[in-house]
mmCIF file of C-alpha atoms in Angstrom:
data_model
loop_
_atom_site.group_PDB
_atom_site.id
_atom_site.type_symbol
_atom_site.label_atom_id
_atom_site.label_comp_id
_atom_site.label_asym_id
_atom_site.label_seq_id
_atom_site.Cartn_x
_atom_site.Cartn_y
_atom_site.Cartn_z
ATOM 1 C CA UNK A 1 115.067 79.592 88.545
ATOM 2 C CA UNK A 2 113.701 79.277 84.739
ATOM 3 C CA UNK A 3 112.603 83.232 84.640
ATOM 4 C CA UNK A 4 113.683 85.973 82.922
ATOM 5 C CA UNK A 5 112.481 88.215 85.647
ATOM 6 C CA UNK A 6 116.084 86.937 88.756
ATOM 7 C CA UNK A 7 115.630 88.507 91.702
ATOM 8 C CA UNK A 8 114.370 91.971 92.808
ATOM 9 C CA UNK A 9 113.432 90.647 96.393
ATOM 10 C CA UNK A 10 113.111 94.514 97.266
ATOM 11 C CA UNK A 11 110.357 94.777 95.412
ATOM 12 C CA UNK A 12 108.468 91.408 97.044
ATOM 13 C CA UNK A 13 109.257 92.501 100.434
ATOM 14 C CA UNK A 14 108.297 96.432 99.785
ATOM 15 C CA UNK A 15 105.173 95.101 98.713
ATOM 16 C CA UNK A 16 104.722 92.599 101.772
ATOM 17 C CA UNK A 17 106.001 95.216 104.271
ATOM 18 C CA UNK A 18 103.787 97.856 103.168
ATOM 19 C CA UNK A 19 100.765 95.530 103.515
ATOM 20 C CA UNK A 20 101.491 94.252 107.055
ATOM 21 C CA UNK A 21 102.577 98.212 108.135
ATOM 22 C CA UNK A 22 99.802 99.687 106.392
ATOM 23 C CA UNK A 23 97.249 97.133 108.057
ATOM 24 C CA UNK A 24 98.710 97.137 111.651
ATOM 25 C CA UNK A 25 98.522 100.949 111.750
ATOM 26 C CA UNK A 26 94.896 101.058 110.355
ATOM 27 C CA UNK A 27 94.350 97.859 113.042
ATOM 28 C CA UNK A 28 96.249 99.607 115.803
ATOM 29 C CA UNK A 29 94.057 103.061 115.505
ATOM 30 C CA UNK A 30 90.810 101.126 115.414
ATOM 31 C CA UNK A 31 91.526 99.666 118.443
ATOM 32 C CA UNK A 32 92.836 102.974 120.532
ATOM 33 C CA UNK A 33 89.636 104.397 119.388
ATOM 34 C CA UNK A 34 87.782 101.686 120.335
ATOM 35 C CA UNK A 35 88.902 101.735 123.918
ATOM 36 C CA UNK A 36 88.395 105.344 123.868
ATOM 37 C CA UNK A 37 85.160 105.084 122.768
ATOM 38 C CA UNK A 38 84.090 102.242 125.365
ATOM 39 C CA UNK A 39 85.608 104.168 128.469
ATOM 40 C CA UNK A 40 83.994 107.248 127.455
ATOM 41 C CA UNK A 41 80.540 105.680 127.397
ATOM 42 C CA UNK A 42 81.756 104.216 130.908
ATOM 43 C CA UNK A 43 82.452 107.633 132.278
ATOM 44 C CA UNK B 1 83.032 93.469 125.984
ATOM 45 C CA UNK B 2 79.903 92.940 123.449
ATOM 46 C CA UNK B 3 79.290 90.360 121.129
ATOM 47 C CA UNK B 4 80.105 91.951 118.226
ATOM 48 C CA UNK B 5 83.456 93.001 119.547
ATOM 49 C CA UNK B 6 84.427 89.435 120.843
ATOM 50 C CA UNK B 7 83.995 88.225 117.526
ATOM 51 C CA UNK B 8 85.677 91.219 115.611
ATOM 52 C CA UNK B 9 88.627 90.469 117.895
ATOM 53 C CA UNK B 10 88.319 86.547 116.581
ATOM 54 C CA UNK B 11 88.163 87.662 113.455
ATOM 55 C CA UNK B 12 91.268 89.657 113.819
ATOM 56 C CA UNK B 13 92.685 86.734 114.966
ATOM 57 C CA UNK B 14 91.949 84.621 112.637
ATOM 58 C CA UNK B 15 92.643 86.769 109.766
ATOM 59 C CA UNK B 16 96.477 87.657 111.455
ATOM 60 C CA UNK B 17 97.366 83.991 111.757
ATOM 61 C CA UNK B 18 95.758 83.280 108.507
ATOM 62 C CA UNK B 19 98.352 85.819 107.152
ATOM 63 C CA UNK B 20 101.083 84.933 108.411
ATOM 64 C CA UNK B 21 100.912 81.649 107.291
ATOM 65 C CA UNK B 22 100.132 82.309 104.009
ATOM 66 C CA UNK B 23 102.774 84.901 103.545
ATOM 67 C CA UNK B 24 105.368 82.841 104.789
ATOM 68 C CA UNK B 25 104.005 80.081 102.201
ATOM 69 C CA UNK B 26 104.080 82.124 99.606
ATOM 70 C CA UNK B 27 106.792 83.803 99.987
ATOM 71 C CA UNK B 28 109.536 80.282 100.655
ATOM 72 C CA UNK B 29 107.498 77.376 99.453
ATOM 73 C CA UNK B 30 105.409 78.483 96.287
ATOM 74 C CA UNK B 31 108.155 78.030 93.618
ATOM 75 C CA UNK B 32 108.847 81.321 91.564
ATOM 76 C CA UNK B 33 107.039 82.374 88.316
ATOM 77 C CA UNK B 34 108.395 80.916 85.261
ATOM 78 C CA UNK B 35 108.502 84.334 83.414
ATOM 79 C CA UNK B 36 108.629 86.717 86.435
ATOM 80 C CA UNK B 37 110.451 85.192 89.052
ATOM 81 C CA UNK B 38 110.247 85.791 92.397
ATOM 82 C CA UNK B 39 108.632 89.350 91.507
ATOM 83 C CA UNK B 40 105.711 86.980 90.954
ATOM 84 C CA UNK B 41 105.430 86.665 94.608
ATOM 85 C CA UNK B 42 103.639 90.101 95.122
ATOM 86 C CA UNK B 43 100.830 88.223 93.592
ATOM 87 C CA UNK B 44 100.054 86.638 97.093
ATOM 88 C CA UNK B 45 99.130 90.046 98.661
ATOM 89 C CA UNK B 46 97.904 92.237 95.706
ATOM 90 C CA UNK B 47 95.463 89.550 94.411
ATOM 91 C CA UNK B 48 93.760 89.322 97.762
ATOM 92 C CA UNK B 49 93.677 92.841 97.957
ATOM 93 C CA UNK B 50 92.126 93.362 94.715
ATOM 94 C CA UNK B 51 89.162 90.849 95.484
ATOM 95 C CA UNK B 52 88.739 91.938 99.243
ATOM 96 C CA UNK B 53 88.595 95.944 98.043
ATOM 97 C CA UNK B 54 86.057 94.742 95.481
ATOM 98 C CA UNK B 55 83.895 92.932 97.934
ATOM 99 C CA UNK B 56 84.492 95.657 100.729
ATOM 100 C CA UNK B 57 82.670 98.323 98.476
ATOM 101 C CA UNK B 58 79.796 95.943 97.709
ATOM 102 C CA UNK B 59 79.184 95.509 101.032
ATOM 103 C CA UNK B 60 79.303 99.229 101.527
ATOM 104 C CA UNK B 61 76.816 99.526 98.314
ATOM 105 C CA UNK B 62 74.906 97.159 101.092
ATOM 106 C CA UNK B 63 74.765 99.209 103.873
ATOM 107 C CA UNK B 64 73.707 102.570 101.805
ATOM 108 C CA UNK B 65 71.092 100.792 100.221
ATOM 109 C CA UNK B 66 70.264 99.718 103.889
ATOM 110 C CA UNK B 67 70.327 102.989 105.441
ATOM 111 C CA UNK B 68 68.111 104.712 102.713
ATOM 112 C CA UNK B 69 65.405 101.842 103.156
ATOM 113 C CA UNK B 70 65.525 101.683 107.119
ATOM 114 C CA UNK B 71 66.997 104.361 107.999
ATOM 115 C CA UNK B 72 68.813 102.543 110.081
ATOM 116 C CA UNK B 73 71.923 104.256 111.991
ATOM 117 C CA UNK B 74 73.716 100.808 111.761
ATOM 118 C CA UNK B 75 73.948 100.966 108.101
ATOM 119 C CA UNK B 76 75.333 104.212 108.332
ATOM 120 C CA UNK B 77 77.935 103.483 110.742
ATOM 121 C CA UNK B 78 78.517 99.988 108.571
ATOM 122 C CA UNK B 79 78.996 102.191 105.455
ATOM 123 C CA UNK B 80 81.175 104.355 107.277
ATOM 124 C CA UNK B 81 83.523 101.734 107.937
ATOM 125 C CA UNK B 82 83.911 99.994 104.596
ATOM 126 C CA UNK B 83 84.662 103.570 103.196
ATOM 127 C CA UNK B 84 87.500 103.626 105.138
ATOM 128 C CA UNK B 85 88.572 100.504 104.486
ATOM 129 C CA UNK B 86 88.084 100.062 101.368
ATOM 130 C CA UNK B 87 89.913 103.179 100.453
ATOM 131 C CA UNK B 88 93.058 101.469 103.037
ATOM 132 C CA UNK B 89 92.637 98.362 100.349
ATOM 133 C CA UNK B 90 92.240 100.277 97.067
ATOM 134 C CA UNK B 91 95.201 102.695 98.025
ATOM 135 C CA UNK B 92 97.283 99.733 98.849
ATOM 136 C CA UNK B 93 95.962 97.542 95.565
ATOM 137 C CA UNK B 94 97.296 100.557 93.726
ATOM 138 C CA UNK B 95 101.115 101.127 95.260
ATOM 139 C CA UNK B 96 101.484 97.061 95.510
ATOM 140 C CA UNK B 97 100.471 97.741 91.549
ATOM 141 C CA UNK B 98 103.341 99.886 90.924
ATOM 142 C CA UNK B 99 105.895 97.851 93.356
ATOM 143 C CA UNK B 100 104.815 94.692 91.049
ATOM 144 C CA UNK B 101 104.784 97.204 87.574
ATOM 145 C CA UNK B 102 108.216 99.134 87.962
ATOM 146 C CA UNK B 103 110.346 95.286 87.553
ATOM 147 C CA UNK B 104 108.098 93.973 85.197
ATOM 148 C CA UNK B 105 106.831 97.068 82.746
ATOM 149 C CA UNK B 106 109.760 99.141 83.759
ATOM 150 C CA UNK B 107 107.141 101.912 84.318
ATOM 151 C CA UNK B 108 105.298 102.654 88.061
ATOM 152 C CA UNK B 109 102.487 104.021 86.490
ATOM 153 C CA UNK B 110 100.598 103.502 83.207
ATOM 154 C CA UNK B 111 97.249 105.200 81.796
ATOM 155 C CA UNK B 112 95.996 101.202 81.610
ATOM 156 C CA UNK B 113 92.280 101.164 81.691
ATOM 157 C CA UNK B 114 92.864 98.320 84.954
ATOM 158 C CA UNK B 115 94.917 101.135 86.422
ATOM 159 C CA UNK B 116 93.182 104.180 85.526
ATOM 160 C CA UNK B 117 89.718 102.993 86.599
ATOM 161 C CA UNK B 118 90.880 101.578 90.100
ATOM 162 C CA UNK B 119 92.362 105.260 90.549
ATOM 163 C CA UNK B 120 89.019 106.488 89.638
ATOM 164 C CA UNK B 121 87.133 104.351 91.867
ATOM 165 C CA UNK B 122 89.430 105.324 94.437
ATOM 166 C CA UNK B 123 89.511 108.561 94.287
ATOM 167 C CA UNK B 124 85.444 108.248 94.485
ATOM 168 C CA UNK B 125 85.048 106.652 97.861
ATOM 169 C CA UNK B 126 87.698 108.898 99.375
ATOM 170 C CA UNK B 127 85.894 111.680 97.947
ATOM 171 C CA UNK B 128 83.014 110.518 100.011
ATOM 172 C CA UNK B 129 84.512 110.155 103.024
ATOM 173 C CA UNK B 130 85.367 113.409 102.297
ATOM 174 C CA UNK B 131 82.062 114.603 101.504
ATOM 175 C CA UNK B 132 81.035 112.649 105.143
ATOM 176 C CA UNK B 133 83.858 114.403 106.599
ATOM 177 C CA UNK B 134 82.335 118.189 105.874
ATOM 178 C CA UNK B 135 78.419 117.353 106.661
ATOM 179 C CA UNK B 136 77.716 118.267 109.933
ATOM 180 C CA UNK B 137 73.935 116.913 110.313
ATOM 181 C CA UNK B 138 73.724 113.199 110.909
ATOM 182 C CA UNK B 139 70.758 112.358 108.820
ATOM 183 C CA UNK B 140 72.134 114.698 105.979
ATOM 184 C CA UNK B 141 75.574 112.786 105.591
ATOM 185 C CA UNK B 142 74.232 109.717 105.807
ATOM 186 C CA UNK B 143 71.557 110.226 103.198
ATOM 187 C CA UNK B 144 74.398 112.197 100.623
ATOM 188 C CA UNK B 145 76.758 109.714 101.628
ATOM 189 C CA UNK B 146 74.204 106.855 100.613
ATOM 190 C CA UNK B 147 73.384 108.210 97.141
ATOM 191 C CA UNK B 148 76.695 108.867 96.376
ATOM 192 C CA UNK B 149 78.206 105.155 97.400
ATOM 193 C CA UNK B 150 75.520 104.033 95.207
ATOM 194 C CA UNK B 151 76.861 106.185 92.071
ATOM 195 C CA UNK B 152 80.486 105.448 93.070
ATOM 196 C CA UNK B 153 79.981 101.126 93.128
ATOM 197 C CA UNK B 154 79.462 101.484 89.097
ATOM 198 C CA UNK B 155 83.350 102.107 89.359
ATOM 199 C CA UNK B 156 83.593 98.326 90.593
ATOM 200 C CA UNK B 157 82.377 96.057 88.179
ATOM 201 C CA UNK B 158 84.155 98.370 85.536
ATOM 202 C CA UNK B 159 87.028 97.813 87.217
ATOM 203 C CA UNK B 160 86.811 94.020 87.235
ATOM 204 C CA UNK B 161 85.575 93.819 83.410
ATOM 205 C CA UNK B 162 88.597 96.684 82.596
ATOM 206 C CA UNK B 163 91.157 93.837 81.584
ATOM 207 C CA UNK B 164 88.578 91.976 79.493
ATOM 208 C CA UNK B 165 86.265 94.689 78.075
ATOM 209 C CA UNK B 166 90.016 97.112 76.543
ATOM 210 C CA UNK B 167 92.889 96.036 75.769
ATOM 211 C CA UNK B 168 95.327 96.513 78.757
ATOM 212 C CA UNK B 169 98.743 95.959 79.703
ATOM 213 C CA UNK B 170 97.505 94.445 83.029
ATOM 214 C CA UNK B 171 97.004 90.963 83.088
ATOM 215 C CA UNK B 172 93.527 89.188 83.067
ATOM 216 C CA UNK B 173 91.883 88.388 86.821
ATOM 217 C CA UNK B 174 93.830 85.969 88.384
ATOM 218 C CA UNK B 175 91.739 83.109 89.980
ATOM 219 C CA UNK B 176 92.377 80.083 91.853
ATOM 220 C CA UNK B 177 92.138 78.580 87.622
ATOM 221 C CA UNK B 178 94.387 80.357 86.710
ATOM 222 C CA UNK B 179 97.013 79.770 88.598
ATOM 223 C CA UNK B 180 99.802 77.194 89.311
ATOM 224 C CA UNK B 181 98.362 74.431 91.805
ATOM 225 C CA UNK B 182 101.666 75.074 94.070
ATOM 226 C CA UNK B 183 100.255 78.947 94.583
ATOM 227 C CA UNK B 184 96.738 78.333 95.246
ATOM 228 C CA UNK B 185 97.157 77.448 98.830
ATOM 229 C CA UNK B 186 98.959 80.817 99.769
ATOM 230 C CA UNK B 187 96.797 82.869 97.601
ATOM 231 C CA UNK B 188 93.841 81.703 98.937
ATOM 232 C CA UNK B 189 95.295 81.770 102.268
ATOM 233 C CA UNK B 190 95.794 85.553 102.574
ATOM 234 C CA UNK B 191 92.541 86.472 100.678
ATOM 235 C CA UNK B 192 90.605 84.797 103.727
ATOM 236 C CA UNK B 193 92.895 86.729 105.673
ATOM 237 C CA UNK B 194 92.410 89.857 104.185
ATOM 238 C CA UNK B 195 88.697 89.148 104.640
ATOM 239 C CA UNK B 196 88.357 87.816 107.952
ATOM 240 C CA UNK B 197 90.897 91.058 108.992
ATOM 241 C CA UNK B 198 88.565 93.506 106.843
ATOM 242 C CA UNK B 199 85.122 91.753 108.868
ATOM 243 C CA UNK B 200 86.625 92.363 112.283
ATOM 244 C CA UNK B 201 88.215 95.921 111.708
ATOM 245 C CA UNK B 202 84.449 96.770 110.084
ATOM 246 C CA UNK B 203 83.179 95.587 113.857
ATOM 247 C CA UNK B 204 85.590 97.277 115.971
ATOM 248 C CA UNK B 205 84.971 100.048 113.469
ATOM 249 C CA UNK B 206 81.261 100.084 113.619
ATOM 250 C CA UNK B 207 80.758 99.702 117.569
ATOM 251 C CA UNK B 208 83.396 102.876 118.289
ATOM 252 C CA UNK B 209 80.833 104.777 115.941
ATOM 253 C CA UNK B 210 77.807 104.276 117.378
ATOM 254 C CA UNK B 211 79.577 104.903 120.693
ATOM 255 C CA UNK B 212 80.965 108.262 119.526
ATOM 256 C CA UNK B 213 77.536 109.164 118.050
ATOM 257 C CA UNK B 214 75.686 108.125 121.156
ATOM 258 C CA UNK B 215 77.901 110.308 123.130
ATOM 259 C CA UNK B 216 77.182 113.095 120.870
ATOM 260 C CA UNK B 217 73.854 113.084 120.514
ATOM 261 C CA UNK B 218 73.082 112.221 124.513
ATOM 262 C CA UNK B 219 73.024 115.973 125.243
ATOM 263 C CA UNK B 220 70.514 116.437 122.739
ATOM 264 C CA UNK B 221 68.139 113.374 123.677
ATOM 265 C CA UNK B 222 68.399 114.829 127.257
ATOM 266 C CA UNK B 223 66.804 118.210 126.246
ATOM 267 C CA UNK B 224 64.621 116.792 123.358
ATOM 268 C CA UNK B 225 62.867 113.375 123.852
ATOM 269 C CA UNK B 226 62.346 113.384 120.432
ATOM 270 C CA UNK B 227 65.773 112.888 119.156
ATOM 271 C CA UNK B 228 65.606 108.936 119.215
ATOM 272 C CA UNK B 229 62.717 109.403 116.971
ATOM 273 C CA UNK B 230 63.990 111.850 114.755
ATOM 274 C CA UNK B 231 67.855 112.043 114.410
ATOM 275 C CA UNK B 232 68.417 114.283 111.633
ATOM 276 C CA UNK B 233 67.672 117.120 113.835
ATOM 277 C CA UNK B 234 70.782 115.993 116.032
ATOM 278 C CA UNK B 235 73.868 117.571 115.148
ATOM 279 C CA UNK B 236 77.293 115.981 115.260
#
């Protein structure tokens, strides 16, 4: 490692974590409202 | 299971694999920054973030421009969902921003015109889900919803052109050119994720809402024939 910046892995993986959380919430809510949507329409 | 869903589903898929590879690319095989280190590495996710938020609200400019010509219900459902995602995108572009800022700046927030106008633009588009939020009549919040999209997509290419047209702290855009060849691969990788996850939330997203309006507005095609014709009168 050349940089001047050594380190600070916290920040790399708060920034990765947040992504992948942030997006499989958002993905796991479209989908229960999908299904709740498609067994309403089937009564 | 529709069409549309069975590929959203792919999509999802594709983009989740797509991800995960790239991730895990960038995040043990791309070698480090010269200057920035490994902090570089947040590069891989906020890049594609950027670019996919971008794209998501042009697509959304899209589907109001749609829905004002055709008068469609599609577009409005369409626009609906790239509202909401694009805000989940912009919101995260901005706190992977300060995660990346704080080691490198030493600040988590700056009044940089790159920074300042993404809050802007953000704060726009969830002011009109807002706005679609507190309109009862179907026709009425698509129509104000629409117009206002319309308004709000200025805020993109200002964004973009921010770093070039002032003089900012953030960097210029970041393209495959500009870039080491070693991070190309994972940076491209997760923007195609990001997209291919952004195309199959959009049509999940977009067949629960015509669903839930469907179910709403039965009651009122059952006592008015007309309602197929003329939805605005339906309320939801």
């Amino acid at each position: 490692m050349t940089g001047v910046l050594t380190g600070h892995w916290e920040f790399v993986y708060s920034a990765f974590g947040l992504t992948g959380l942030s997006l499989l919430l958002y993905l796991g809510w479209t989908l229960k409202t999908w299904r709740a949507a498609e067994l309403n329409k089937d009564g | 299971m529709t069409t549309s869903v069975k590929i959203g589903l792919g999509f999802l898929g594709i983009g989740i694999v797509l991800m995960g590879v790239g991730s895990y690319i960038g995040l043990v095989e791309a070698p480090p920054d010269r200057f920035m280190g490994d902090v570089q590495r947040i590069m891989y996710v906020h890049v594609p973030t950027a670019w996919n938020a971008l794209l998501i609200f042009t697509i959304a400019l899209g589907a109001a421009i749609g829905f004002l010509v055709t008068r469609r219900w599609g577009c409005d459902d369409w626009l609906q969902a790239q509202l909401e995602l694009g805000v989940l995108y912009t919101a995260l572009l901005c706190a992977q921003g300060a995660i990346w800022g704080k080691p490198t700046w030493g600040v988590w927030w700056s009044w940089d015109p790159r920074l300042t106008t993404t809050a802007i633009m953000l704060l726009l588009f969830a002011g009109i889900l807002a706005l679609r939020a507190n309109l009862r009549r179907p026709s009425e919040r698509a129509s104000l919803a629409s117009v206002a999209t319309i308004l709000a997509w200025i805020t993109v290419p200002i964004v973009y052109m921010s770093v070039r047209w002032w003089n900012s702290l953030h960097q210029i855009q970041s393209t495959p050119k500009t870039v080491d060849a070693a991070m190309v691969l994972p940076l491209r990788m997760n923007a195609f994720a990001m997209l291919f996850l952004a195309l199959g939330l959009t049509l999940l997203r977009a067949r629960t809402l015509r669903l839930q309006r469907q179910a709403l507005m039965a009651p009122l095609a059952a006592s008015e024939e007309s309602v197929d014709k003329s939805p605005e009168e339906g309320v939801v």
